[in-house]
XYZ file of C-alpha atoms in Angstrom:
670
model
C -35.230 59.674 -60.244
C -32.630 59.729 -63.461
C -30.643 62.252 -63.771
C -30.905 64.971 -61.822
C -27.247 66.361 -62.244
C -26.842 69.300 -64.456
C -24.614 70.345 -67.550
C -22.040 72.609 -66.858
C -21.325 75.663 -68.659
C -18.159 77.527 -69.604
C -19.831 80.867 -66.711
C -17.977 82.533 -64.141
C -19.969 80.760 -61.513
C -21.793 77.504 -60.931
C -25.334 77.078 -58.119
C -26.214 74.284 -57.105
C -29.077 73.226 -55.732
C -30.367 70.410 -53.412
C -34.131 69.746 -53.069
C -34.555 67.955 -49.563
C -35.760 63.903 -49.812
C -39.243 64.480 -48.346
C -42.180 63.920 -49.977
C -43.525 66.919 -51.732
C -40.915 68.877 -51.827
C -39.861 69.575 -55.061
C -40.849 72.212 -56.773
C -41.943 73.715 -60.176
C -41.818 77.543 -58.897
C -40.175 79.747 -60.441
C -36.902 80.471 -57.983
C -34.784 84.386 -58.406
C -31.585 83.980 -56.403
C -29.284 87.739 -55.959
C -25.699 87.259 -54.925
C -23.526 89.464 -52.516
C -20.547 89.781 -51.838
C -17.926 90.549 -48.934
C -17.460 94.049 -49.764
C -21.476 94.328 -50.381
C -21.612 93.540 -53.709
C -24.864 92.894 -55.243
C -25.335 91.596 -57.779
C -28.387 91.251 -60.438
C -31.417 88.984 -60.003
C -30.996 85.543 -61.815
C -33.732 83.267 -62.564
C -32.612 79.808 -62.122
C -33.898 78.070 -64.763
C -33.005 75.390 -67.331
C -35.330 75.390 -70.181
C -36.621 72.246 -71.803
C -35.971 70.521 -67.544
C -38.406 69.407 -65.105
C -35.723 71.041 -61.849
C -36.198 71.152 -58.612
C -37.114 67.705 -58.287
C -36.728 65.365 -54.631
C -34.465 63.923 -53.738
C -32.584 66.277 -57.196
C -30.042 68.105 -57.821
C -29.946 71.112 -60.114
C -26.382 72.994 -61.816
C -27.440 76.146 -63.051
C -24.787 78.718 -64.736
C -24.386 83.075 -63.624
C -22.871 84.905 -66.098
C -20.656 88.422 -65.845
C -19.875 88.358 -62.372
C -15.416 87.985 -62.705
C -15.506 91.361 -59.979
C -16.740 88.317 -57.702
C -14.028 86.682 -56.269
C -16.046 85.039 -53.715
C -19.162 84.992 -52.265
C -20.739 85.132 -48.643
C -24.489 85.575 -49.121
C -27.147 84.427 -51.468
C -30.968 85.809 -51.242
C -33.454 83.510 -53.017
C -36.750 83.712 -54.007
C -39.891 81.910 -55.779
C -43.687 82.370 -56.494
C -46.633 80.407 -56.482
C -46.692 79.660 -59.995
C -46.864 75.263 -60.809
C -48.577 72.255 -59.608
C -46.115 71.785 -56.852
C -45.397 74.977 -55.220
C -43.637 74.103 -51.272
C -40.010 73.384 -51.824
C -38.387 72.293 -49.071
C -34.613 72.968 -49.929
C -30.780 71.371 -48.479
C -28.336 73.772 -49.886
C -26.935 76.558 -51.971
C -23.670 75.980 -53.187
C -21.748 78.036 -55.437
C -18.400 77.481 -56.838
C -16.390 80.332 -58.536
C -15.802 78.929 -61.847
C -11.441 80.425 -62.379
C -10.613 79.250 -58.559
C -13.251 76.325 -57.947
C -13.299 77.730 -54.379
C -17.066 76.199 -52.860
C -19.136 78.609 -50.996
C -21.227 76.343 -48.900
C -25.372 78.190 -47.770
C -27.002 75.294 -45.276
C -30.612 76.304 -45.817
C -32.767 73.013 -44.628
C -35.879 75.212 -44.309
C -39.284 75.154 -47.291
C -39.062 77.486 -48.192
C -43.111 79.933 -48.623
C -43.396 81.686 -52.250
C -43.019 85.741 -52.309
C -40.331 85.247 -49.264
C -36.439 86.866 -49.629
C -34.090 84.280 -48.189
C -30.933 85.588 -47.016
C -28.652 82.533 -45.739
C -24.906 83.281 -45.651
C -21.955 81.313 -46.089
C -21.952 78.561 -43.814
C -25.246 79.751 -42.285
C -24.039 79.439 -38.230
C -24.400 82.652 -35.850
C -25.325 83.378 -32.439
C -28.203 85.037 -32.319
C -27.073 87.902 -31.282
C -23.737 88.961 -34.080
C -27.211 87.642 -36.944
C -27.492 90.908 -39.083
C -31.325 89.333 -40.544
C -32.533 89.218 -36.757
C -36.193 89.546 -38.797
C -35.810 86.607 -40.453
C -34.760 84.693 -38.068
C -37.335 86.545 -35.725
C -40.529 84.690 -38.232
C -39.252 81.723 -38.263
C -38.984 80.784 -34.999
C -42.713 81.928 -34.471
C -43.366 79.686 -37.156
C -41.743 77.418 -35.315
C -42.998 77.623 -32.080
C -45.975 77.718 -33.800
C -45.419 74.532 -35.624
C -43.581 72.802 -32.243
C -46.142 73.687 -30.154
C -45.951 71.628 -25.860
C -48.263 69.438 -25.531
C -49.132 66.349 -23.002
C -50.286 63.108 -23.298
C -51.985 63.317 -20.029
C -52.442 64.224 -16.239
C -48.784 64.674 -14.533
C -46.130 62.850 -18.623
C -43.072 64.777 -20.227
C -43.323 66.807 -22.432
C -44.388 66.577 -25.883
C -45.714 68.011 -29.277
C -49.067 68.873 -29.488
C -49.754 67.317 -33.037
C -46.507 66.046 -34.595
C -44.736 68.598 -37.770
C -44.775 66.922 -41.802
C -41.358 67.643 -41.572
C -40.813 65.171 -38.825
C -42.830 61.785 -39.747
C -40.155 58.787 -42.075
C -39.425 59.986 -44.827
C -38.828 56.010 -45.276
C -41.878 54.877 -44.487
C -41.666 51.313 -45.029
C -38.959 50.340 -42.361
C -40.645 52.079 -40.228
C -44.610 50.623 -40.493
C -44.476 47.607 -37.282
C -47.849 46.968 -38.824
C -46.864 45.737 -41.509
C -43.535 44.017 -40.261
C -45.243 41.890 -37.645
C -47.195 40.684 -39.996
C -44.309 39.828 -43.060
C -41.569 38.267 -40.049
C -44.217 35.810 -38.326
C -45.401 34.836 -42.020
C -41.103 34.562 -43.409
C -40.325 32.717 -39.792
C -42.606 30.183 -40.844
C -44.131 29.944 -37.033
C -47.915 29.007 -37.971
C -47.676 26.797 -34.569
C -48.141 30.040 -31.495
C -51.698 30.306 -32.901
C -52.807 29.571 -28.939
C -52.402 27.165 -26.095
C -50.307 27.182 -23.645
C -46.651 25.180 -22.513
C -46.510 21.662 -22.331
C -42.772 22.628 -20.850
C -39.914 24.601 -20.612
C -38.514 22.203 -23.229
C -41.697 22.747 -25.756
C -40.819 26.283 -25.420
C -36.950 25.960 -26.124
C -38.249 24.264 -29.885
C -39.535 27.864 -31.342
C -37.067 29.653 -32.336
C -36.273 27.855 -35.402
C -35.446 30.492 -38.506
C -32.738 33.311 -38.736
C -35.857 36.005 -38.334
C -36.577 34.393 -34.668
C -33.363 32.479 -33.476
C -32.661 31.484 -29.970
C -31.637 34.926 -27.634
C -28.735 34.387 -26.122
C -30.507 34.337 -22.414
C -33.165 30.316 -23.685
C -29.739 28.878 -22.169
C -29.031 30.832 -19.554
C -31.410 31.770 -18.115
C -32.377 29.287 -14.769
C -28.429 30.677 -13.583
C -28.084 32.516 -10.163
C -24.984 34.310 -12.554
C -27.071 35.023 -15.824
C -29.356 36.538 -13.386
C -26.406 38.654 -11.427
C -24.991 39.806 -14.745
C -28.694 41.250 -16.074
C -28.306 44.743 -13.314
C -24.389 45.407 -14.890
C -24.803 44.177 -18.473
C -28.325 44.424 -19.807
C -31.370 46.920 -20.481
C -32.466 48.136 -16.716
C -28.250 48.640 -15.741
C -28.878 51.724 -13.893
C -31.535 50.672 -10.849
C -27.952 48.473 -9.088
C -26.903 49.825 -5.780
C -23.616 49.645 -3.604
C -25.089 48.446 -0.323
C -23.695 49.432 2.953
C -26.202 48.854 5.283
C -29.413 45.867 5.305
C -32.632 48.323 4.734
C -34.836 47.892 7.952
C -37.923 46.713 6.260
C -35.988 44.021 3.992
C -36.098 40.503 6.850
C -32.202 39.386 5.673
C -30.614 38.715 8.475
C -26.742 37.403 9.439
C -27.847 34.658 9.969
C -29.890 33.792 7.302
C -26.997 35.178 4.418
C -23.718 33.631 5.936
C -24.268 30.878 3.901
C -23.565 32.630 0.738
C -20.522 35.373 2.233
C -18.313 32.611 1.340
C -16.799 33.060 5.545
C -17.278 36.103 4.840
C -18.850 38.975 7.930
C -21.456 40.758 6.455
C -19.082 43.976 7.940
C -16.375 41.950 6.100
C -18.388 42.466 3.080
C -19.232 46.078 3.536
C -15.439 47.518 3.971
C -14.700 45.619 0.760
C -18.213 46.705 -1.124
C -19.468 43.888 -2.213
C -22.836 43.949 -1.144
C -25.233 45.649 -4.021
C -29.141 45.990 -3.654
C -31.669 46.384 -6.064
C -35.296 48.216 -4.464
C -38.067 49.100 -6.082
C -40.047 50.620 -3.547
C -41.375 52.910 -6.253
C -43.711 50.067 -7.829
C -45.539 50.236 -4.401
C -48.852 50.782 -5.309
C -48.870 50.780 -9.087
C -52.157 49.274 -10.505
C -52.570 46.807 -13.664
C -54.038 46.595 -16.612
C -56.911 44.699 -13.957
C -57.511 43.042 -11.124
C -56.654 40.036 -12.475
C -52.810 41.136 -12.643
C -49.328 42.214 -10.179
C -47.268 42.909 -9.538
C -44.864 43.318 -6.975
C -42.152 46.278 -5.760
C -39.089 43.758 -4.501
C -35.782 43.985 -2.686
C -33.147 42.110 -3.651
C -29.667 42.051 -2.525
C -26.284 40.366 -5.168
C -22.443 39.031 -3.196
C -19.822 40.018 -5.367
C -18.245 36.397 -5.755
C -14.692 35.163 -4.801
C -15.070 33.565 -8.812
C -15.564 38.094 -9.067
C -19.278 37.491 -10.358
C -22.497 38.976 -8.607
C -25.264 36.557 -7.831
C -27.893 37.259 -6.346
C -28.279 36.492 -2.280
C -32.195 37.180 -0.445
C -35.292 38.253 -2.974
C -37.622 40.098 -1.040
C -41.336 40.794 -2.570
C -42.843 43.086 -0.600
C -41.285 46.588 0.706
C -43.168 45.244 4.577
C -42.120 42.077 5.497
C -44.534 39.745 7.048
C -45.385 36.389 7.400
C -46.423 36.199 3.758
C -43.037 38.214 2.885
C -40.698 36.175 3.034
C -36.986 36.411 2.348
C -36.459 33.930 -0.458
C -32.501 32.363 -1.046
C -31.351 30.828 -3.383
C -31.180 27.799 -1.041
C -34.935 27.214 -1.315
C -36.336 24.988 -3.794
C -35.517 24.959 -7.386
C -38.099 25.876 -8.963
C -39.798 28.073 -5.964
C -36.629 30.751 -5.641
C -36.898 30.410 -9.566
C -40.952 31.652 -9.000
C -39.034 34.165 -7.246
C -36.628 35.223 -9.266
C -39.329 34.910 -11.945
C -41.123 37.328 -10.270
C -39.048 40.519 -9.463
C -37.887 40.478 -12.973
C -41.118 41.186 -13.838
C -41.299 43.933 -11.542
C -38.064 45.417 -13.249
C -39.140 44.507 -16.730
C -41.978 46.740 -15.687
C -39.557 49.225 -14.644
C -37.125 48.629 -17.176
C -39.951 49.786 -20.629
C -41.714 52.522 -18.148
C -38.801 54.464 -17.239
C -35.250 53.689 -18.676
C -36.626 52.944 -21.382
C -40.287 54.624 -22.783
C -39.629 57.006 -20.099
C -36.482 58.431 -18.963
C -35.179 58.083 -22.979
C -38.013 58.575 -25.355
C -40.486 60.880 -23.962
C -37.962 63.135 -21.512
C -35.986 63.985 -24.786
C -39.431 64.623 -27.071
C -39.269 67.403 -24.742
C -36.361 68.752 -25.343
C -36.576 68.392 -28.611
C -39.451 70.214 -28.977
C -38.140 72.993 -26.852
C -35.259 72.946 -29.420
C -37.034 73.651 -32.187
C -39.495 76.294 -30.847
C -36.863 78.851 -28.867
C -33.370 77.817 -31.568
C -32.521 78.653 -34.887
C -31.688 76.714 -36.941
C -29.012 78.651 -38.058
C -27.093 79.105 -34.290
C -23.977 76.509 -33.836
C -25.878 74.580 -31.028
C -28.940 74.198 -33.364
C -26.428 72.473 -35.698
C -24.527 70.233 -32.653
C -27.912 68.315 -31.401
C -30.445 67.972 -34.741
C -28.692 64.702 -35.761
C -29.509 63.543 -32.400
C -33.065 64.865 -32.723
C -33.490 61.913 -36.175
C -36.868 60.364 -36.409
C -37.341 61.016 -32.253
C -41.317 62.845 -32.629
C -41.763 59.931 -34.802
C -41.561 57.020 -33.824
C -42.542 58.360 -30.401
C -45.778 58.865 -32.019
C -45.988 55.614 -33.582
C -45.029 53.645 -30.812
C -47.429 55.630 -28.533
C -50.225 54.646 -31.895
C -49.436 50.930 -32.199
C -47.807 50.018 -28.459
C -48.853 52.513 -26.103
C -52.472 52.433 -26.476
C -55.124 51.104 -24.950
C -55.376 47.438 -26.094
C -52.611 47.885 -28.167
C -48.572 45.670 -26.991
C -47.511 47.084 -23.953
C -51.773 45.658 -22.437
C -51.258 41.956 -24.285
C -47.595 41.575 -22.727
C -47.023 43.433 -19.901
C -48.620 42.796 -16.378
C -48.870 46.068 -15.664
C -50.723 47.522 -18.937
C -50.750 51.568 -20.123
C -52.303 51.675 -16.921
C -50.125 51.047 -14.689
C -46.559 52.041 -17.154
C -48.061 55.858 -17.594
C -48.283 55.910 -13.498
C -45.338 54.817 -13.232
C -43.683 56.946 -16.088
C -45.015 60.089 -13.987
C -43.249 58.510 -10.791
C -40.778 58.565 -11.851
C -39.928 61.276 -14.087
C -40.973 63.015 -10.308
C -37.620 61.560 -9.771
C -35.136 62.042 -12.529
C -32.849 64.529 -12.713
C -30.869 65.849 -15.373
C -27.164 67.119 -13.357
C -27.891 63.332 -11.861
C -29.818 60.532 -13.553
C -28.683 62.565 -17.609
C -25.226 62.691 -16.234
C -22.910 59.444 -16.163
C -20.412 59.986 -13.936
C -23.029 61.649 -11.496
C -25.182 59.234 -11.835
C -22.237 55.858 -11.031
C -21.504 58.101 -8.390
C -24.673 58.776 -5.877
C -25.016 54.580 -6.751
C -21.495 54.078 -4.895
C -20.518 52.618 -8.722
C -17.743 54.896 -9.576
C -14.872 53.047 -9.354
C -13.758 50.825 -11.006
C -12.263 48.543 -8.635
C -16.385 48.780 -7.204
C -18.311 45.869 -8.913
C -15.425 45.045 -11.518
C -17.853 43.251 -14.359
C -19.934 45.966 -14.698
C -19.847 46.007 -18.695
C -22.560 49.112 -18.801
C -20.074 51.530 -16.473
C -16.684 50.412 -18.730
C -18.073 50.979 -22.245
C -20.613 53.869 -20.643
C -17.881 56.053 -18.965
C -15.819 56.744 -22.062
C -18.488 57.723 -24.923
C -19.782 59.556 -21.847
C -16.518 61.745 -21.630
C -15.802 61.146 -25.570
C -18.733 63.013 -26.284
C -18.529 65.714 -23.909
C -14.577 66.075 -24.813
C -16.307 66.951 -28.414
C -19.368 69.709 -26.825
C -16.707 71.649 -24.478
C -14.346 71.843 -27.720
C -17.704 72.830 -30.198
C -18.947 75.812 -27.121
C -15.421 76.953 -26.592
C -15.245 77.937 -30.927
C -18.758 80.116 -30.321
C -19.135 80.930 -26.644
C -15.061 82.084 -25.816
C -16.254 84.454 -23.060
C -20.109 84.413 -20.318
C -20.837 87.654 -21.902
C -22.036 85.001 -25.525
C -23.553 82.911 -23.336
C -25.530 85.344 -21.364
C -26.600 87.552 -24.291
C -27.409 84.332 -26.462
C -31.078 85.363 -26.032
C -31.972 82.156 -28.037
C -30.429 79.743 -25.614
C -31.328 81.610 -22.131
C -35.269 81.132 -23.729
C -34.701 77.874 -24.619
C -33.534 76.698 -20.690
C -36.175 78.796 -19.273
C -38.043 76.118 -21.679
C -36.692 72.543 -20.243
C -37.253 73.622 -16.856
C -40.725 75.342 -16.949
C -43.564 73.708 -14.750
C -45.029 71.070 -16.601
C -48.707 72.437 -16.311
C -47.618 75.492 -17.115
C -46.854 75.001 -20.852
C -43.055 74.394 -20.069
C -40.583 70.616 -20.556
C -39.740 70.836 -16.805
C -36.662 68.780 -16.960
C -35.507 69.482 -12.664
C -31.918 69.600 -11.782
C -30.497 71.357 -15.191
C -27.461 73.980 -14.146
C -28.703 76.925 -14.282
C -32.581 76.656 -13.071
C -33.490 78.176 -16.662
C -30.699 80.777 -16.593
C -27.291 79.753 -18.574
C -24.751 82.105 -16.847
C -21.737 79.871 -18.509
C -19.673 77.243 -20.393
C -19.244 74.888 -17.923
C -23.447 74.686 -17.337
C -24.125 74.068 -21.144
C -21.338 72.065 -21.622
C -23.344 69.498 -18.620
C -26.414 70.101 -20.753
C -25.795 69.520 -23.585
C -23.442 66.377 -22.986
C -26.500 65.369 -21.248
C -29.323 65.834 -24.439
C -26.552 64.147 -26.578
C -25.034 60.531 -24.252
C -29.604 60.293 -23.437
C -30.380 59.923 -26.931
C -27.805 57.694 -28.535
C -25.804 55.496 -25.859
C -28.251 56.267 -22.870
C -30.721 54.581 -25.657
C -28.927 52.265 -27.568
C -27.995 50.633 -24.106
C -31.829 49.729 -22.642
C -33.021 49.583 -25.915
C -30.660 47.014 -28.066
C -30.381 43.901 -25.884
C -33.996 43.607 -25.821
C -34.570 40.864 -28.011
C -32.164 39.006 -26.388
C -33.803 39.435 -23.197
C -37.528 39.445 -23.568
C -37.993 36.308 -26.125
C -37.750 34.025 -23.769
C -40.364 34.731 -21.015
C -38.946 32.483 -18.360
C -35.717 34.740 -18.929
C -37.525 37.991 -18.708
C -41.290 37.505 -18.148
C -43.160 41.577 -18.518
C -45.894 38.759 -18.004
C -46.862 36.717 -15.201
C -50.484 35.143 -14.233
C -51.154 34.328 -11.155
C -49.788 35.520 -7.596
C -46.014 35.643 -6.545
C -44.892 33.018 -3.768
C -46.115 33.601 -0.164
C -44.216 31.563 1.183
C -41.139 28.781 0.669
C -43.019 25.664 -0.379
C -41.838 24.150 -2.884
C -43.025 24.667 -7.022
C -43.039 22.520 -9.748
C -42.216 23.002 -13.520
C -45.857 23.496 -14.011
C -45.967 25.893 -12.065
C -44.273 27.343 -13.820
C -45.033 26.953 -17.053
C -49.299 28.213 -15.504
C -47.838 31.693 -14.886
C -46.301 31.702 -17.768
C -47.583 33.442 -21.395
C -49.570 31.967 -23.861
C -48.816 31.027 -27.294
C -50.001 34.477 -28.721
C -48.693 37.199 -26.489
C -45.244 34.861 -26.919
C -44.842 35.545 -30.751
C -45.995 39.464 -30.189
C -42.855 39.813 -27.073
C -40.809 37.885 -29.393
C -41.927 39.658 -32.962
C -42.308 42.865 -31.615
C -39.266 43.279 -28.959
C -36.942 42.088 -32.395
C -38.625 45.298 -33.943
C -37.664 46.604 -31.944
C -33.998 45.530 -31.537
C -33.447 46.415 -35.145
C -30.717 49.687 -35.701
C -32.689 51.912 -37.833
C -30.660 55.335 -38.203
C -26.230 55.704 -38.888
C -23.577 54.863 -35.450
C -22.927 57.592 -33.580
C -21.326 60.253 -35.758
C -21.738 59.607 -38.795
C -24.831 61.425 -39.544
C -27.297 61.876 -41.547
C -27.340 65.271 -42.529
C -24.941 67.177 -42.038
C -24.782 70.744 -40.939
C -22.144 71.665 -39.679
C -19.622 73.156 -42.720
C -18.091 75.163 -40.206
C -14.424 74.149 -41.207
C -13.320 75.038 -37.138
C -16.301 72.628 -36.190
C -15.813 69.411 -39.177
C -12.778 68.710 -37.798
C -13.852 68.734 -33.530
C -16.828 66.726 -36.132
C -13.084 64.400 -37.113
C -11.717 64.436 -34.332
C -15.091 62.843 -32.170
C -14.509 60.323 -35.159
C -11.471 59.486 -34.382
C -11.918 59.608 -30.397
C -15.353 57.254 -30.898
C -13.290 55.042 -33.552
C -10.390 53.822 -31.104
C -13.174 52.911 -28.170
C -14.671 50.786 -30.157
C -11.045 48.934 -30.686
C -10.806 48.837 -26.866
C -14.350 47.859 -26.387
C -13.983 44.205 -29.241
C -11.381 43.548 -27.610
C -12.841 43.483 -24.064
C -15.566 41.480 -26.149
C -12.636 38.980 -26.199
C -12.914 37.588 -22.599
C -16.231 38.140 -21.685
C -18.488 35.631 -20.707
C -21.274 36.684 -22.431
C -19.636 39.720 -24.784
C -21.636 42.667 -24.093
C -22.396 44.266 -27.290
C -24.545 47.377 -26.673
C -22.415 50.529 -26.274
C -19.425 49.429 -29.225
C -20.660 53.032 -30.789
C -20.523 51.152 -34.267
C -23.885 49.380 -32.929
C -25.051 53.356 -31.142
C -27.053 54.767 -32.807
C -27.116 59.054 -33.006
C -30.961 59.476 -32.303
C -33.622 57.628 -30.554
C -35.203 56.372 -34.113
C -36.997 52.582 -32.825
């Protein structure tokens, strides 16, 4: 971009103006500034102009000098405006900084706004205040009114989560090439030199493994372990769909598994002993019952499965029933059944698991639910509000990736329709069902979610790596939020009289049919009265945008790229009896070569990390020194957690790397 920094002269103050690094941010307009000191003193008007230089270019910091301000020891606020002259008049400012030449004191004025022509913007030093204490309420009200037009709430279909009606320019990717999924697919296929996947079906499972020949599309870890029952158990606790498994305290009436049937797999224990020692677990996909698929040629099961914690502390499957109602054509499949028949039952179970994972654990409960939260935040909370500054780093690119993902992947004839039995028809129906069950105070609050599933105690299922690594991160985020909230809300009155936060809370719970976000289980149910309620809400949002999404997104290539391991698409019908099957039956059910390639490439793109690690923010919104100290303490705690995760992974087989804080991004940006 060339040399954007001006040369300093001998002056009383230097003014540094940082123009945003985004499309169309630069301006040719004339800019004027006034300075105010802490005693109400006011400077004259100063034009910000360096002769013979093109000031205010996108991504540049320009330096200007202001003289004869010796009586100004400090600057408490700045007032600045622009006219509409020049070809490029629009202007986006990141921040204005003033340096006192004599004592080197620096005063920071965070802006992060598009500057309208003719409007006089007043920005206070550090720009952090609750609305009831802001003496510039008119500007705040004007900006929120603009935001409410820009961030109108919309819905992509009946019963779907709240989203933005139309993506604002500010939410677009700033470096578009990295996020162009279609272009990256073409480039990746060319670089990987996979030309054998143009058409046809698989000759053998060994033949399928031969396609992973490049560094770009290398062999996923699942390719060598997929048929193993231990790995199948590990998929419930240390992979993408980590929050469905529950402690089982009795066999459900509609699961036709008897004690005699299960006895050979309980290592000499009685069923009562197994229940008493917390060694039996269940995954039940009743929510999938009657789910439509992309066409009549495809189907999805609504299975149940029991898992036993054996003497070697491995979780293994001991019973799978593929439909909810016991019947002659719905047997309970067991590990002692013929090899390929048991394998086929596991694959149909994982087809249901994958349908739930992509629709709810991934898209519904992170991407889409949080988009509604982002929209409602912009509509109700000023950029000057301390809580906007807390949340903003965790919203980066979320709306952009959702817009692009829904256009390219979750659209008619798109990736989901090509690679999943349920297609978008089943996916959207499952999202509708799921968001009517999801509660922030349970599913969005990790300790409560674990407690509800009987999984909170570390003594229950010791190999539950997701719980082991996610809980320290949840508590670190909770501590960070707690300190931050207490800094700005030292009395309950400051919360109850903060109308921006109250309006925000109201729109979070306002029913979707009335144009709100429609979230269930939000503490206070639309009226926040104390620190505790606010802390739970903020922790849930930051945790979901960072940790919850990372855990369900980044293992995708390793799981999906070898289709027998985690088949989102299966042809034919699930087994209805225990007739011995052969490898050819498995191959017949698998997706063809082009579909497999599509799965490999897209899950590889989705598994790439696009933004910085948790706590290392792309944009610095927080300038208030006590708040910056809280951020510093958060980062130090994350470093310690990262060290512990690396240590634990030395003895895990395979290692669980997805919740190392160095791997977890701040936001849902892919």
